[in-house]
Amino acid sequence: FLNMTKSLMPGLVYICGILLSIESFNLFQACNMALIAFGVVVCAFGEVNLHPLGLTLQLSALSFEAARLTLVQILIKSKGITMNPIQSLYYISPACFVCLFIPWTQIEASRVL
């Protein structure tokens, strides 16, 4: 179910881009995103163990991730670098790993290892 809802990510990034005036509206792209969203809705209704709270949490997490990617794109473009949100992950992810690894060693490492 998680992988199915993750397919909404391109559409959510596109919507955030339009709302923050990074992307311009294109009817063809909007129809493609609507088709993907329709497929996810059909699969969600077919899910046997669908819980509304879980669906709400997953969709809100995806929305916040899309907003984060769009805001990172705004930050990168302000420096004069042309890069889309997915390409920016190649540069942002290692820094996030380092920043999260330090508290992980203090809090979680003893439980995992």
Tab-separated table of C-alpha atoms in Angstrom:
chain	number	residue	atom	x	y	z
A	1	PHE	CA	0.000	0.000	0.000
A	2	LEU	CA	2.847	2.389	0.786
A	3	ASN	CA	4.464	1.922	-2.610
A	4	MET	CA	1.125	2.486	-4.276
A	5	THR	CA	0.567	5.819	-2.534
A	6	LYS	CA	4.150	6.893	-3.244
A	7	SER	CA	3.224	7.006	-6.917
A	8	LEU	CA	1.345	10.227	-6.065
A	9	MET	CA	4.645	12.016	-5.371
A	10	PRO	CA	5.202	13.458	-8.889
A	11	GLY	CA	1.677	14.860	-8.893
A	12	LEU	CA	2.053	16.371	-5.440
A	13	VAL	CA	5.377	17.966	-6.376
A	14	TYR	CA	3.739	19.342	-9.523
A	15	ILE	CA	0.845	20.803	-7.507
A	16	CYS	CA	3.249	22.357	-4.972
A	17	GLY	CA	5.275	23.790	-7.842
A	18	ILE	CA	2.180	25.386	-9.332
A	19	LEU	CA	1.064	26.772	-5.959
A	20	LEU	CA	4.502	28.275	-5.315
A	21	SER	CA	4.807	29.593	-8.904
A	22	ILE	CA	7.769	27.419	-9.844
A	23	GLU	CA	5.879	25.406	-12.452
A	24	SER	CA	3.407	26.645	-14.994
A	25	PHE	CA	0.110	24.819	-15.445
A	26	ASN	CA	0.026	22.453	-18.403
A	27	LEU	CA	-3.254	20.688	-19.164
A	28	PHE	CA	-1.526	17.593	-20.599
A	29	GLN	CA	0.635	17.167	-17.490
A	30	ALA	CA	-2.345	17.812	-15.215
A	31	CYS	CA	-4.331	15.089	-17.006
A	32	ASN	CA	-1.437	12.649	-16.598
A	33	MET	CA	-1.255	13.420	-12.873
A	34	ALA	CA	-5.042	13.041	-12.538
A	35	LEU	CA	-4.857	9.636	-14.231
A	36	ILE	CA	-2.175	8.502	-11.783
A	37	ALA	CA	-4.232	9.810	-8.847
A	38	PHE	CA	-7.317	7.985	-10.141
A	39	GLY	CA	-5.343	4.735	-10.274
A	40	VAL	CA	-4.196	5.210	-6.689
A	41	VAL	CA	-7.778	5.880	-5.543
A	42	VAL	CA	-9.002	2.716	-7.271
A	43	CYS	CA	-6.246	0.683	-5.612
A	44	ALA	CA	-6.922	2.280	-2.223
A	45	PHE	CA	-10.579	1.294	-2.349
A	46	GLY	CA	-9.502	-2.223	-3.281
A	47	GLU	CA	-7.232	-2.447	-0.226
A	48	VAL	CA	-8.698	-4.946	2.232
A	49	ASN	CA	-7.146	-3.487	5.393
A	50	LEU	CA	-7.523	0.203	4.548
A	51	HIS	CA	-7.600	2.302	7.715
A	52	PRO	CA	-8.554	5.991	7.348
A	53	LEU	CA	-5.976	7.160	9.888
A	54	GLY	CA	-3.173	5.307	8.107
A	55	LEU	CA	-4.265	6.730	4.765
A	56	THR	CA	-4.399	10.245	6.220
A	57	LEU	CA	-0.931	9.908	7.761
A	58	GLN	CA	0.556	8.558	4.529
A	59	LEU	CA	-0.996	11.290	2.389
A	60	SER	CA	0.091	14.022	4.797
A	61	ALA	CA	3.648	12.631	4.853
A	62	LEU	CA	3.701	12.641	1.049
A	63	SER	CA	2.357	16.202	0.977
A	64	PHE	CA	5.028	17.441	3.385
A	65	GLU	CA	7.728	15.658	1.374
A	66	ALA	CA	6.467	17.291	-1.826
A	67	ALA	CA	6.478	20.700	-0.121
A	68	ARG	CA	10.019	20.073	1.144
A	69	LEU	CA	11.244	19.125	-2.326
A	70	THR	CA	9.642	22.217	-3.821
A	71	LEU	CA	11.111	24.515	-1.164
A	72	VAL	CA	14.555	22.967	-1.723
A	73	GLN	CA	14.118	23.700	-5.418
A	74	ILE	CA	13.317	27.348	-4.609
A	75	LEU	CA	16.431	27.535	-2.442
A	76	ILE	CA	18.638	26.032	-5.140
A	77	LYS	CA	17.207	28.247	-7.879
A	78	SER	CA	17.839	31.336	-5.760
A	79	LYS	CA	21.546	30.496	-5.967
A	80	GLY	CA	21.371	30.342	-9.756
A	81	ILE	CA	21.614	26.561	-10.072
A	82	THR	CA	19.091	24.849	-12.334
A	83	MET	CA	18.134	21.527	-10.838
A	84	ASN	CA	14.828	19.718	-10.373
A	85	PRO	CA	13.710	18.418	-6.946
A	86	ILE	CA	14.697	14.816	-7.616
A	87	GLN	CA	18.206	15.810	-8.730
A	88	SER	CA	18.589	17.878	-5.577
A	89	LEU	CA	18.124	14.724	-3.496
A	90	TYR	CA	21.518	13.491	-4.707
A	91	TYR	CA	23.118	16.445	-2.924
A	92	ILE	CA	20.775	16.854	0.049
A	93	SER	CA	20.504	13.191	1.086
A	94	PRO	CA	24.144	12.701	2.179
A	95	ALA	CA	23.957	15.819	4.355
A	96	CYS	CA	20.692	14.591	5.888
A	97	PHE	CA	22.290	11.204	6.532
A	98	VAL	CA	25.199	12.771	8.395
A	99	CYS	CA	22.911	15.025	10.434
A	100	LEU	CA	20.629	12.127	11.393
A	101	PHE	CA	23.417	9.609	11.980
A	102	ILE	CA	24.785	11.509	14.976
A	103	PRO	CA	21.558	11.427	17.060
A	104	TRP	CA	20.891	7.876	15.855
A	105	THR	CA	24.152	6.677	17.402
A	106	GLN	CA	23.174	8.248	20.725
A	107	ILE	CA	19.522	7.147	20.841
A	108	GLU	CA	18.851	4.123	18.636
A	109	ALA	CA	22.157	2.359	17.975
A	110	SER	CA	22.209	0.460	21.270
A	111	ARG	CA	18.747	-1.009	20.588
A	112	VAL	CA	19.535	-2.014	17.011
A	113	LEU	CA	23.006	-3.406	17.556
